[in-house]
Coordinates of C-alpha atoms in Angstrom, one line a residue:
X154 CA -89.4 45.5 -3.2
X155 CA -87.0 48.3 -3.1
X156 CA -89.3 50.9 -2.5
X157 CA -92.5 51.2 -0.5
X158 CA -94.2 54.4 -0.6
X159 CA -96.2 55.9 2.7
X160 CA -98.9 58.4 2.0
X161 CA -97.9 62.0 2.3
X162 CA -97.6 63.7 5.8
X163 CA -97.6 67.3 6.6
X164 CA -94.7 69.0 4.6
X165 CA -92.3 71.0 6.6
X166 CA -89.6 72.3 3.6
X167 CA -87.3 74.8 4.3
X168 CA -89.1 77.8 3.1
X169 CA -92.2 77.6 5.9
X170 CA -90.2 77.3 9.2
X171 CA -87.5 79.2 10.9
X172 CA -84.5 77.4 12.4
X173 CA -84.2 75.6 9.0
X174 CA -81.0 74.6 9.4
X175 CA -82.0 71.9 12.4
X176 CA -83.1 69.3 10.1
X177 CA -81.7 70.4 6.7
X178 CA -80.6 68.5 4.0
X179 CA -77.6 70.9 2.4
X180 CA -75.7 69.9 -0.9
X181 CA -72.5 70.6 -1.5
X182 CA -71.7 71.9 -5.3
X183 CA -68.1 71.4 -6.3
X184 CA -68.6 74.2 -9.1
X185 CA -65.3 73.5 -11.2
X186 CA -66.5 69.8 -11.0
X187 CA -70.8 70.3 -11.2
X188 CA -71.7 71.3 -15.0
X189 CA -69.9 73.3 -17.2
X190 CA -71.8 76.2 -18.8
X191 CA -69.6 78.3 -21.1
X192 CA -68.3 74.7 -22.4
X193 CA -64.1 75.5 -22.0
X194 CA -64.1 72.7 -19.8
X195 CA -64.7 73.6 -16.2
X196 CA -67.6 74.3 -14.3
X197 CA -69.2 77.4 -13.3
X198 CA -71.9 79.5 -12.2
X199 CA -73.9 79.4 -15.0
X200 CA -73.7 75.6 -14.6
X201 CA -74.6 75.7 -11.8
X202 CA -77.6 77.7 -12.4
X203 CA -78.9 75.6 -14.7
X204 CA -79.0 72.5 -13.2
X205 CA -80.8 74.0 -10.3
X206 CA -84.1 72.7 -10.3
X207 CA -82.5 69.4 -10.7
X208 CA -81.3 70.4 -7.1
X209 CA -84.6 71.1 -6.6
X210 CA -86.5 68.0 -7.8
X211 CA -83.6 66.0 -5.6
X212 CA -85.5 67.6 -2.9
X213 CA -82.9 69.5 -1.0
X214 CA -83.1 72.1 1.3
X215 CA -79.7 74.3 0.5
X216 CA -77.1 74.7 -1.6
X217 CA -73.2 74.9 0.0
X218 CA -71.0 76.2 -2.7
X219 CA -66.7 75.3 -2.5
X220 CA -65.1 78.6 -3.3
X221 CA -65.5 80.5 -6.8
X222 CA -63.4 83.5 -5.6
X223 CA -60.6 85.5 -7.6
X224 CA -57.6 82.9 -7.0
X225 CA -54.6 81.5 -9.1
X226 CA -56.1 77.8 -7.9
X227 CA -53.0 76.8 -6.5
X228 CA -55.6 74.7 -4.1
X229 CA -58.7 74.3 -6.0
X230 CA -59.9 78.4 -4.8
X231 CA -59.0 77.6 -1.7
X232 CA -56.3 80.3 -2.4
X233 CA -58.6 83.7 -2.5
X234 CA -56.7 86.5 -3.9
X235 CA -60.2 88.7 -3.9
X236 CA -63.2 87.9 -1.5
X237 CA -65.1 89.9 -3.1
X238 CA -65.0 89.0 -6.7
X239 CA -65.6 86.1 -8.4
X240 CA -62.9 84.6 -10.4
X241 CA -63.4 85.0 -14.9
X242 CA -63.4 80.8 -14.6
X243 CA -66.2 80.5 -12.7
X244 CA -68.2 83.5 -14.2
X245 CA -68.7 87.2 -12.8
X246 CA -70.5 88.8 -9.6
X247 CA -73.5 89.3 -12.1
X248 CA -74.0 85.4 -12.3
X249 CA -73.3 84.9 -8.6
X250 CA -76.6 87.7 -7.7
X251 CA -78.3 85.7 -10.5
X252 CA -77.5 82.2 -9.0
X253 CA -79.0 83.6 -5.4
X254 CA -81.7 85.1 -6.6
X255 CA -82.7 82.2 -8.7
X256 CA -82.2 79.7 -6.4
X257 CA -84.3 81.3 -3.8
X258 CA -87.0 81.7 -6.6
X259 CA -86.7 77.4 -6.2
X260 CA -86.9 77.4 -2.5
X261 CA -83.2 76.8 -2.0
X262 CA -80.7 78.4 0.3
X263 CA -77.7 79.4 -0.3
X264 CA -74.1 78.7 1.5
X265 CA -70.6 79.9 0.5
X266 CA -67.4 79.1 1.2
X267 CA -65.6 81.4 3.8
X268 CA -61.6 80.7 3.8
X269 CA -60.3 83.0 6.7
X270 CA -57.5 80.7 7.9
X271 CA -55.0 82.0 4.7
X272 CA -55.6 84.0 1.9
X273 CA -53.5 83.5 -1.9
X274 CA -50.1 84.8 -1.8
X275 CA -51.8 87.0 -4.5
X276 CA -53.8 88.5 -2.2
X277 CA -53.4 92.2 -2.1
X278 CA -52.4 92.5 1.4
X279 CA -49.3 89.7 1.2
X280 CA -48.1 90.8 -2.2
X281 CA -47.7 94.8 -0.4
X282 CA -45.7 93.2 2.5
X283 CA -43.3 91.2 0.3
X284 CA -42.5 94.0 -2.2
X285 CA -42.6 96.8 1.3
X286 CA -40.1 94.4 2.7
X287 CA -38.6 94.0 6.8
X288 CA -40.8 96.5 8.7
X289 CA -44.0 96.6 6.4
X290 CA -47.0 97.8 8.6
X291 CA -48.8 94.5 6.4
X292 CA -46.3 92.0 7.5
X293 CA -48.1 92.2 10.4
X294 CA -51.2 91.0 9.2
X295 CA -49.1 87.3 8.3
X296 CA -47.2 85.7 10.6
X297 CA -43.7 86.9 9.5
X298 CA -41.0 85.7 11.4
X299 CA -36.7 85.5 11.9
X300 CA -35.8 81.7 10.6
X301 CA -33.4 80.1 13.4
X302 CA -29.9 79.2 13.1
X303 CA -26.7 81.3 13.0
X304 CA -27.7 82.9 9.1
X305 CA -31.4 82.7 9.9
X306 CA -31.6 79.8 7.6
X307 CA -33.8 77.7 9.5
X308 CA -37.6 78.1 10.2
X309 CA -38.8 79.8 12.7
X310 CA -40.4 76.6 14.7
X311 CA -40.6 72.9 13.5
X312 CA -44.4 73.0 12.5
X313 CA -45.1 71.2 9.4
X314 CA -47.7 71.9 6.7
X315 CA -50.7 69.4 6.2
X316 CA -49.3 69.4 2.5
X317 CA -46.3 68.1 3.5
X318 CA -43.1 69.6 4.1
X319 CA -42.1 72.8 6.8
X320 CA -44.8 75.1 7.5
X321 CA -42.6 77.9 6.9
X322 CA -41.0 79.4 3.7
X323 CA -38.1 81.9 3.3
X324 CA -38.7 84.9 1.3
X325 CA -36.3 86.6 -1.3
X326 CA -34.9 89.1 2.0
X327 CA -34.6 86.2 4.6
X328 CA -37.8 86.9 6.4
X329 CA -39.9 83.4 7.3
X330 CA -44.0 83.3 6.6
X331 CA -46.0 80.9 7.9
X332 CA -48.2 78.6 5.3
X333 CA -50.6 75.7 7.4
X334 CA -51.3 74.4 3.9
X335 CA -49.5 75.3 0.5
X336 CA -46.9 78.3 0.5
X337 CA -49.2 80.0 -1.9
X338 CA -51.4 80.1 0.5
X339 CA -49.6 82.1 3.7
X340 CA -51.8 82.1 7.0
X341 CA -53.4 85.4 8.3
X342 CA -52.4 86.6 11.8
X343 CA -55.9 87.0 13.7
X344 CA -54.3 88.5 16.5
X345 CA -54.3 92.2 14.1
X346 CA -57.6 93.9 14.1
X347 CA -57.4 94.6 10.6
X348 CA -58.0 91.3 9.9
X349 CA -61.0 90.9 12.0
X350 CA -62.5 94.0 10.9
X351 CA -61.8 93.0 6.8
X352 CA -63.6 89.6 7.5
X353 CA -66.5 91.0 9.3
X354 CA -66.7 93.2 6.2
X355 CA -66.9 90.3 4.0
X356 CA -69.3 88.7 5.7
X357 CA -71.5 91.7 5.4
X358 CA -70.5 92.3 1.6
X359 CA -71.8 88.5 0.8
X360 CA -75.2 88.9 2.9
X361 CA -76.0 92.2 1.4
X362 CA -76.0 89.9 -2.0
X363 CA -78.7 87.4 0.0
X364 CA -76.3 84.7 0.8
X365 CA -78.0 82.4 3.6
X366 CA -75.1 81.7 5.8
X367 CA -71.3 80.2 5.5
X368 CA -68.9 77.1 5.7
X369 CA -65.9 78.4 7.4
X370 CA -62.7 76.5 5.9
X371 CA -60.9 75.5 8.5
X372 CA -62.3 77.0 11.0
X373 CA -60.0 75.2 14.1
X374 CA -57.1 77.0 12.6
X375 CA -57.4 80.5 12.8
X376 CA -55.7 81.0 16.0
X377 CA -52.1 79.7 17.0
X378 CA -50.5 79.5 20.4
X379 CA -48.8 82.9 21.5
X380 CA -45.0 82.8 20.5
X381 CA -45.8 79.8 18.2
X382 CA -44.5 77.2 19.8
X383 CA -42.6 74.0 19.0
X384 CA -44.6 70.9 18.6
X385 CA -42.5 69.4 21.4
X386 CA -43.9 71.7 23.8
X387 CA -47.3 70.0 23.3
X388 CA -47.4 68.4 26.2
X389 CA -46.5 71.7 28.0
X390 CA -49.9 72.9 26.6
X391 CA -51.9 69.6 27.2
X392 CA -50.8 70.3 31.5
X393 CA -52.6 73.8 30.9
X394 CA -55.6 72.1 29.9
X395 CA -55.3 72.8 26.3
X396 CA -55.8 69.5 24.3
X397 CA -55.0 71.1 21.1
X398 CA -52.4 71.1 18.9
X399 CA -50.8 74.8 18.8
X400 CA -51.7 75.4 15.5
X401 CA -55.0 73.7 15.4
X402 CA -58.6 74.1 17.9
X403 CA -57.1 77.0 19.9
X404 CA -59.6 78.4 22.5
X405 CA -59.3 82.1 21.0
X406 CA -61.1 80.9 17.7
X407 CA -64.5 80.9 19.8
X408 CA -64.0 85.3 20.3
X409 CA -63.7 85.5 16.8
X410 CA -67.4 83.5 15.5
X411 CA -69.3 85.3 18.5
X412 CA -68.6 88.2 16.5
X413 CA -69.5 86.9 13.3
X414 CA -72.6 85.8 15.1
X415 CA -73.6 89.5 15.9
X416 CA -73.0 90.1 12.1
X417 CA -75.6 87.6 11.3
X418 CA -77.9 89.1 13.5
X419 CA -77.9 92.2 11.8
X420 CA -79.5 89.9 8.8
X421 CA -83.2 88.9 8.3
X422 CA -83.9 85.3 6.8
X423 CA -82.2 83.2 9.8
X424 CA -78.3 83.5 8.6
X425 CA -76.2 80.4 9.4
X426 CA -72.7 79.5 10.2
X427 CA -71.2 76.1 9.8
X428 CA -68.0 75.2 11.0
X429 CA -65.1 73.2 9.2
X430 CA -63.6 71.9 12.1
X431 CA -61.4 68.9 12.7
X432 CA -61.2 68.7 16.3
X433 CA -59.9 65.2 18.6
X434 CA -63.4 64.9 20.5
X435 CA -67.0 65.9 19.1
X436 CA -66.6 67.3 22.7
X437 CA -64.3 69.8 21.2
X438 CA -66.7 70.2 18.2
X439 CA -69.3 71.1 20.6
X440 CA -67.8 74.2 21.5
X441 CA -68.2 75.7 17.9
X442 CA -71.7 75.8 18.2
X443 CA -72.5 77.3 21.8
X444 CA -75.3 79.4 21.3
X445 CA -73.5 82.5 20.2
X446 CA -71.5 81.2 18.0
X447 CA -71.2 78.7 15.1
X448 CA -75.2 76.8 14.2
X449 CA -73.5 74.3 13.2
X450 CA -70.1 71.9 12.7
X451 CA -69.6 69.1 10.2
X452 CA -69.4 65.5 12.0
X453 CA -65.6 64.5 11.3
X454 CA -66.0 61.8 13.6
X455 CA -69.4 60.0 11.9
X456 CA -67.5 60.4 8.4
X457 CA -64.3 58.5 9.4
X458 CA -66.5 55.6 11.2
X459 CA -66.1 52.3 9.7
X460 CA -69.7 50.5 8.4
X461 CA -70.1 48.5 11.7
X462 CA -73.0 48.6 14.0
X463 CA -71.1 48.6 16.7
X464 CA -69.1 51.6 15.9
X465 CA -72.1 53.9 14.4
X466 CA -73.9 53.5 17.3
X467 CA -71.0 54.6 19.7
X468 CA -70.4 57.6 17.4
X469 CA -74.4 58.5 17.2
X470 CA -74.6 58.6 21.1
X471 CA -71.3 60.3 21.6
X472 CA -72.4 63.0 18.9
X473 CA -76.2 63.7 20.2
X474 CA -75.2 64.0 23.7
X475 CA -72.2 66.0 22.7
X476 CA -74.6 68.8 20.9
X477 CA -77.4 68.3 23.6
X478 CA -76.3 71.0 26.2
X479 CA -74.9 73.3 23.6
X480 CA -78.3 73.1 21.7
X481 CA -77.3 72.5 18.2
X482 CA -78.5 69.7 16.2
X483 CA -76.1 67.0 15.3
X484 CA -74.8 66.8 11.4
X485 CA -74.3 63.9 9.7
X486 CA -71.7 63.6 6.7
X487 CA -70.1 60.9 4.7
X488 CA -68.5 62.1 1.8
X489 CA -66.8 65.8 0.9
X490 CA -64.5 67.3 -1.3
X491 CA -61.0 66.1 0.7
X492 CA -62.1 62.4 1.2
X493 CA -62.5 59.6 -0.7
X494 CA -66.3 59.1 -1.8
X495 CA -68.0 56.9 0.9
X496 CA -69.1 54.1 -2.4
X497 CA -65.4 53.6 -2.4
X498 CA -64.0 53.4 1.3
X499 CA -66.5 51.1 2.3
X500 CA -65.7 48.8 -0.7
X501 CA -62.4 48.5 0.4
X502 CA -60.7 47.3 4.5
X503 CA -60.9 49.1 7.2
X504 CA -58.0 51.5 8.6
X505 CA -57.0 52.3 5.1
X506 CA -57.4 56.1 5.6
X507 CA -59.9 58.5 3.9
X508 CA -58.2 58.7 0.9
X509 CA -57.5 55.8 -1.0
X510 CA -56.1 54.8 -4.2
X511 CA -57.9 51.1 -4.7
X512 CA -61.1 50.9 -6.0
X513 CA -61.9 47.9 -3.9
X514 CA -65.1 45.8 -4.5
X515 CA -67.4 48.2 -6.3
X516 CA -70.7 46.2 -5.9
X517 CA -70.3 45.7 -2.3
X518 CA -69.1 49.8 -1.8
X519 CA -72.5 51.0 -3.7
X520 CA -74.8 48.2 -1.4
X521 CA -73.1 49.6 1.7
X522 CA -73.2 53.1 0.6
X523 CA -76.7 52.9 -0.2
X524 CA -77.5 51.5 3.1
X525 CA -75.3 53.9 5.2
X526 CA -77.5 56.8 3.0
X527 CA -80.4 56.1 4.8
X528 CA -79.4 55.1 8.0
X529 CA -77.8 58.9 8.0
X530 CA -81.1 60.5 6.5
X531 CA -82.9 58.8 9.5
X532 CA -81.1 60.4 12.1
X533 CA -81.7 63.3 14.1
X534 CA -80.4 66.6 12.7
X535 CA -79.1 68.0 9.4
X536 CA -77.6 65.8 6.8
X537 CA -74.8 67.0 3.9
X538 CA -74.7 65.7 1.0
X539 CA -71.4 65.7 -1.8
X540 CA -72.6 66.3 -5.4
X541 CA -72.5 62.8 -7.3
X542 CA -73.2 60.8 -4.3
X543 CA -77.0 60.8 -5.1
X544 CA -75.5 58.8 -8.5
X545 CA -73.3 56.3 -6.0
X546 CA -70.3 57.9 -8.1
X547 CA -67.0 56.3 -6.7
X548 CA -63.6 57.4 -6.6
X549 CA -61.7 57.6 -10.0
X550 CA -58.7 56.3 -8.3
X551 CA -56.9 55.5 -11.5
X552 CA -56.1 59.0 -12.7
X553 CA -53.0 59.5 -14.7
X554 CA -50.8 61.1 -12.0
X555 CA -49.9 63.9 -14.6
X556 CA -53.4 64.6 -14.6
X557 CA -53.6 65.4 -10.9
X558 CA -53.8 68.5 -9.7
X559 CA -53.7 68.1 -5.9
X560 CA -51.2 70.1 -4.3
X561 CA -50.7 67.6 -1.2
X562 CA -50.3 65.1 -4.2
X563 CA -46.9 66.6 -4.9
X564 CA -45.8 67.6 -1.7
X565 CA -44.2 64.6 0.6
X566 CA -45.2 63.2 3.9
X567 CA -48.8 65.2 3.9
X568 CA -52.0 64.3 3.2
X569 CA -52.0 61.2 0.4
X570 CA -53.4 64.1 -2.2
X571 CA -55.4 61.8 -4.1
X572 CA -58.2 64.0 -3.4
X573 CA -58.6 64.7 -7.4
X574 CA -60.4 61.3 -7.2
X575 CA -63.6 62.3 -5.6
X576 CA -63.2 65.9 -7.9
X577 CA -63.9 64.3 -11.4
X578 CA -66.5 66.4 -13.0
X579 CA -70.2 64.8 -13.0
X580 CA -71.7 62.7 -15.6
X581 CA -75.4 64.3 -16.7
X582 CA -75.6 62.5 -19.9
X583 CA -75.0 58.8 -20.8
X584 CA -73.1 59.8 -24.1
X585 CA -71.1 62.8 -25.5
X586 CA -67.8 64.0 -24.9
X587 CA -67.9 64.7 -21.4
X588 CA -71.3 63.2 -20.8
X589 CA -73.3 66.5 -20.4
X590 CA -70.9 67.9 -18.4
X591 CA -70.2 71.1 -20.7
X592 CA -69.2 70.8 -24.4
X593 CA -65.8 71.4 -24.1
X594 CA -64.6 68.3 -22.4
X595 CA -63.7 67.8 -18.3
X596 CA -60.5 69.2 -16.3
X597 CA -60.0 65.8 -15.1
X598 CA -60.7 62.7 -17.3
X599 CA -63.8 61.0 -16.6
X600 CA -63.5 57.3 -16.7
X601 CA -65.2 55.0 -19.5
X602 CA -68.2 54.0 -18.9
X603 CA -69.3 57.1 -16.6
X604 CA -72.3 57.4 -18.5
X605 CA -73.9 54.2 -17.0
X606 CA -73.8 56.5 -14.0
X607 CA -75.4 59.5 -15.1
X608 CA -78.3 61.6 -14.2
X609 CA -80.1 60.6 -17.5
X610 CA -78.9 57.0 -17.1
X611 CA -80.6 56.8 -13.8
X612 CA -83.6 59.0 -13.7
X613 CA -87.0 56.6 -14.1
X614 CA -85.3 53.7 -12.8
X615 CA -86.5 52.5 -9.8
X616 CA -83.5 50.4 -8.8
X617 CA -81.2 53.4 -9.1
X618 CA -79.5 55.1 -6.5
X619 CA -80.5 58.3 -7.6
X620 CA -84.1 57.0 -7.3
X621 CA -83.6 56.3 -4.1
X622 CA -82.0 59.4 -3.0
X623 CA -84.9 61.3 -4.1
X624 CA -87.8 58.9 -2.1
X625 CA -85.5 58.9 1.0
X626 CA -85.8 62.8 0.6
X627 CA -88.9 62.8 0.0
X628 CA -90.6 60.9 2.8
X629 CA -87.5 62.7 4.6
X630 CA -89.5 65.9 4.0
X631 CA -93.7 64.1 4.7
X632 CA -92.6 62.6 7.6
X633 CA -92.4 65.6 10.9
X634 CA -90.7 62.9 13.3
X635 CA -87.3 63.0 11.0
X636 CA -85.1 65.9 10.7
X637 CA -84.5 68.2 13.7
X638 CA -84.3 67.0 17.0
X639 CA -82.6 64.7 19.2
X640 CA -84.9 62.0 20.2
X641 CA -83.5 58.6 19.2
X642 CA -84.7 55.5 21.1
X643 CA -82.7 52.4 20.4
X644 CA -83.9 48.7 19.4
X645 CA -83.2 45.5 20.5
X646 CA -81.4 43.8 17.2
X647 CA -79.3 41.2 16.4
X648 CA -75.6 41.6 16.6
X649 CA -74.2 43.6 13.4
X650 CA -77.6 45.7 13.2
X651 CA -78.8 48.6 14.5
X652 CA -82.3 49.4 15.0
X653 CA -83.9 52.7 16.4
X654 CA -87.0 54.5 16.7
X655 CA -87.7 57.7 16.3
X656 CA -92.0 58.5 17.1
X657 CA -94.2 56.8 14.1
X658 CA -91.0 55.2 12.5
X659 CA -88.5 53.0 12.6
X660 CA -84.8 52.3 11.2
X661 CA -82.6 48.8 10.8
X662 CA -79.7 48.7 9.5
X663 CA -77.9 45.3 9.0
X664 CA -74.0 46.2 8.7
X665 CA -73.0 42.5 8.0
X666 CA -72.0 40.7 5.5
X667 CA -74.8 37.7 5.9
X668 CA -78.7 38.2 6.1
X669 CA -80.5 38.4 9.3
X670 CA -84.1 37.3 10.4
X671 CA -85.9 40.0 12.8
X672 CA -89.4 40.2 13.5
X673 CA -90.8 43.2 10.9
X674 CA -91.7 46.1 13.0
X675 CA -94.1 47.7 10.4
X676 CA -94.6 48.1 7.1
X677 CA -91.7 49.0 4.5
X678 CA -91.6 52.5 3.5
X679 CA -88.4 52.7 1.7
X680 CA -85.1 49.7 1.6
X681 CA -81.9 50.5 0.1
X682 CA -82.2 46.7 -1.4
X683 CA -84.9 44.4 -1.7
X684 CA -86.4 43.2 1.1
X685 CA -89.0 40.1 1.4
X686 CA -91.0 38.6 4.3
X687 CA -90.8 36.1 6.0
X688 CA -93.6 33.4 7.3
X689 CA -94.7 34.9 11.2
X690 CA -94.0 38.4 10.6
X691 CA -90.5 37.7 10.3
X692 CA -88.4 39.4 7.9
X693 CA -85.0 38.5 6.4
X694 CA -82.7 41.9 6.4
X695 CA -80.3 41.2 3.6
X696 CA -77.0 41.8 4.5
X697 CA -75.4 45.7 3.8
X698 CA -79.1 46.8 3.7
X699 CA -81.3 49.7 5.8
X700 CA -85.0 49.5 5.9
X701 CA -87.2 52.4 6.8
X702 CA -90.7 51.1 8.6
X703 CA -93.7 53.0 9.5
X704 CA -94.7 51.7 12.8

């Protein structure tokens, strides 16, 4: 009995309350990877727009869309050359007003990406300074700087990129620029007030189109150390009471979003900000979301946590009492664009990273995502969810490697950059080329078989995982004691499980790999597998399995 349906509460959807962003349930669209709608094999806007009220009938609140920007792609348009255009891949500025306006017309917000940590090398601004040369007024926009060395042939410092290799790379006249990520992808100097005014400008340019709020990329990076120091004056900073790397979760970032902040205010319709920020502590997090600045900041920590009771809990207290004082709700998060989807990092050992290359034990990674789905949708706070996930999609972890198009993935000694894996374009049909994806074909191969794992493959099934995801959202949305808040009372349970109540309801979760008897604390509304009773009012909680109760 995989499903048990409770009668309708009072509905509180998005649309009828302010402060929506507490409790919702946001969905991020990969566009290049979502549907494909002028069929030359990459997705788009009008993709996007059509498959809409499938968003819709999914039953979540908001819509968070990666970057569709003007941008060579050297890192999936996380390289703008234009913030204010959209690039001729994705569609036009016509289709983006027509993908807001629609999308309100189905109750749905909408997020973009914001990337203010770097622009493209394409971008206007860097392309002047390098062909202005030494002395450019725009230079100082970047961090330009003298390499070391007796000919200046060394970098400026010995920070390295999260791609791999120096941070730093010499241009044609000897000058030094400083790239966090790719070198296409050279890092704005927030110090200039020309930058600050140009982003407040495109925050404003984006909400005059009706945009409900933005996912700031990397939003711990914005702000380096004065003089950009060496990494082995860390411990220099750490006796100043700066935990922070000095690249990364500098205490100047928090100036910069209070202002954004006032922007937003300018705005009717309850504007959000949500923060991209990978910081050592949800302590540190916390400080995103004071009330002036950020509403809210991805949970990095939840993501990375293994499926074990005992570490879930520590990470649920940790995160509620972490947001308490600030007054932001907590967010929950277990797959994204960068890490390997969750169906596949549980299948596969602890401490193996977030991105992985093994596909691991398939059955066992869908049971445990499923399970980990709903322990998340029970908690208190917003949830996010990565497009495919709802179809317990894995990771394609067998691409080609000429097929990759990663950048990390051919750099050394960065990230693993098998992030193409959780990137492959969505399956919609059970047959056809690129099974409904678009006519023309995918970017990145789909597997064989994907089909089995499509939207049409799974609708009407009861025992599908996109089944469940919409009857977890559902009685997400009928019952008012889920969603925002804070209040979370924990359950005696057995070792391995965690139980928790929260008012009228009531969530176990068994994270081992053997059933467990526990008395039944109500009746079933929804299990992520089946579930039967046992004589006494006992019931035997399969192993890898949550159970919602009405109490």
């Amino acid at each position: 009995m995989t499903q048990h349906l409770a009668a309708p509460a009072a509905d509180h959807t998005s649309g009828t309350r302010t402060d929506w962003w507490r409790e919702a349930v946001i969905y991020q669209v990969y566009p290049r990877s979502f549907a494909d709608g002028d069929g030359d094999g990459m997705g788009d806007l009008t993709g996007v727009r059509a498959r809409l009220p499938y968003l819709k009938d999914l039953g979540v609140d908001a819509v968070w869309l990666s970057p569709f920007y003007a941008s060579p792609q050297a890192d999936a348009g996380y390289d703008v050359a234009d913030y204010r255009a959209v690039d001729p891949m994705f569609g036009t500025l016509d289709d983006a007003d027509a993908l807001i306006r629609e999308a309100h017309d189905l109750d749905l917000r909408v997020i973009v990406d914001l990337v203010p940590n770097h622009s493209s090398d394409r971008h206007d601004w860097f392309r002047r300074a390098l062909a202005e040369g030494p002395g450019s007024p725009l230079r100082e926009r970047y961090h330009f700087r003298q390499g070391k060395g007796a000919d200046r042939e060394l970098p400026p410092n010995d920070w390295e990129s999260v791609f791999g290799g120096p941070a730093w790379t010499r241009t044609e006249d000897g000058a030094w620029y400083l790239h966090l990520f790719a070198p296409e992808q050279p890092d704005f100097n927030w110090d200039h007030p020309a930058v600050r005014d140009e982003f407040r400008s495109i925050l404003r340019f984006w909400l005059d189109k009706g945009v409900d709020g933005f996912r700031v990329d990397v939003a711990h990076g914005l702000v380096k150390a004065a003089g950009l120091p060496d990494i082995g004056h860390h411990d220099q900073l750490k006796l100043l009471g700066n935990d922070s790397m000095p690249f990364f979760d500098q205490d100047g970032v928090h100036a910069i979003y209070r202002s954004w902040r006032q922007v937003l205010a300018e705005y009717a319709g309850d504007k959000v900000m949500v923060a991209e920020a990978w910081t050592p502590t949800v302590e540190r997090t916390a400080l995103y979301v004071r009330p002036d600045e950020m509403h809210q900041a991805f949970n990095f920590q939840y993501l990375g946590t293994h499926w074990d009771a005992a570490e879930l809990r520590a990470v649920i207290d940790s995160s509620l009492a972490a947001m308490r004082p600030v007054g932001a709700p907590a967010t929950w998060v277990l797959s994204n664009h960068d890490v390997t989807r969750h169906a596949t990092r549980f299948a596969n050992p602890p401490g193996l990273g977030t991105q992985l290359r093994t596909p691991g034990d398939r059955a066992l990674g869908l049971r445990r995502a499923r399970a980990a789905t709903l322990l998340m949708l029970a908690l208190p706070g917003s949830a996010y969810l990565y497009q495919g996930e709802e179809l317990g999609l894995p990771d394609v972890t067998d691409l080609p490697d000429a097929a990759r198009q990663d950048p990390s993935f051919h750099r050394a000694q960065g990230q693993d950059g098998f992030r193409d894996g959780c990137r492959v374009p969505l399956p919609w049909t059970k047959d056809g080329s690129s099974y409904g994806f678009g006519a023309g074909g995918s970017w990145l191969p789909q597997p064989e078989g994907w089909g089995e794992l499509s939207v049409q493959a799974q609708t009407g099934d009861p025992a599908s995982t996109l089944e469940l995801y919409r009857e977890a959202l559902r009685v997400r949305r009928a019952r008012p004691e889920l969603g925002a808040g804070d209040a979370l009372h924990w359950l005696d349970a057995p070792e391995g499980v965690l139980a928790f109540r929260r008012a009228g309801f009531v969530c176990t979760a068994n994270t081992t790999g053997a059933s467990v008897r526990l008395p039944a604390p109500g009746r079933v509304l929804l299990a992520s597998a089946d579930v039967e009773a046992a004589d006494g009012g006992v019931v035997e909680l399969p192993a890898d399995t949550t159970v919602w109760w009405e109490v």
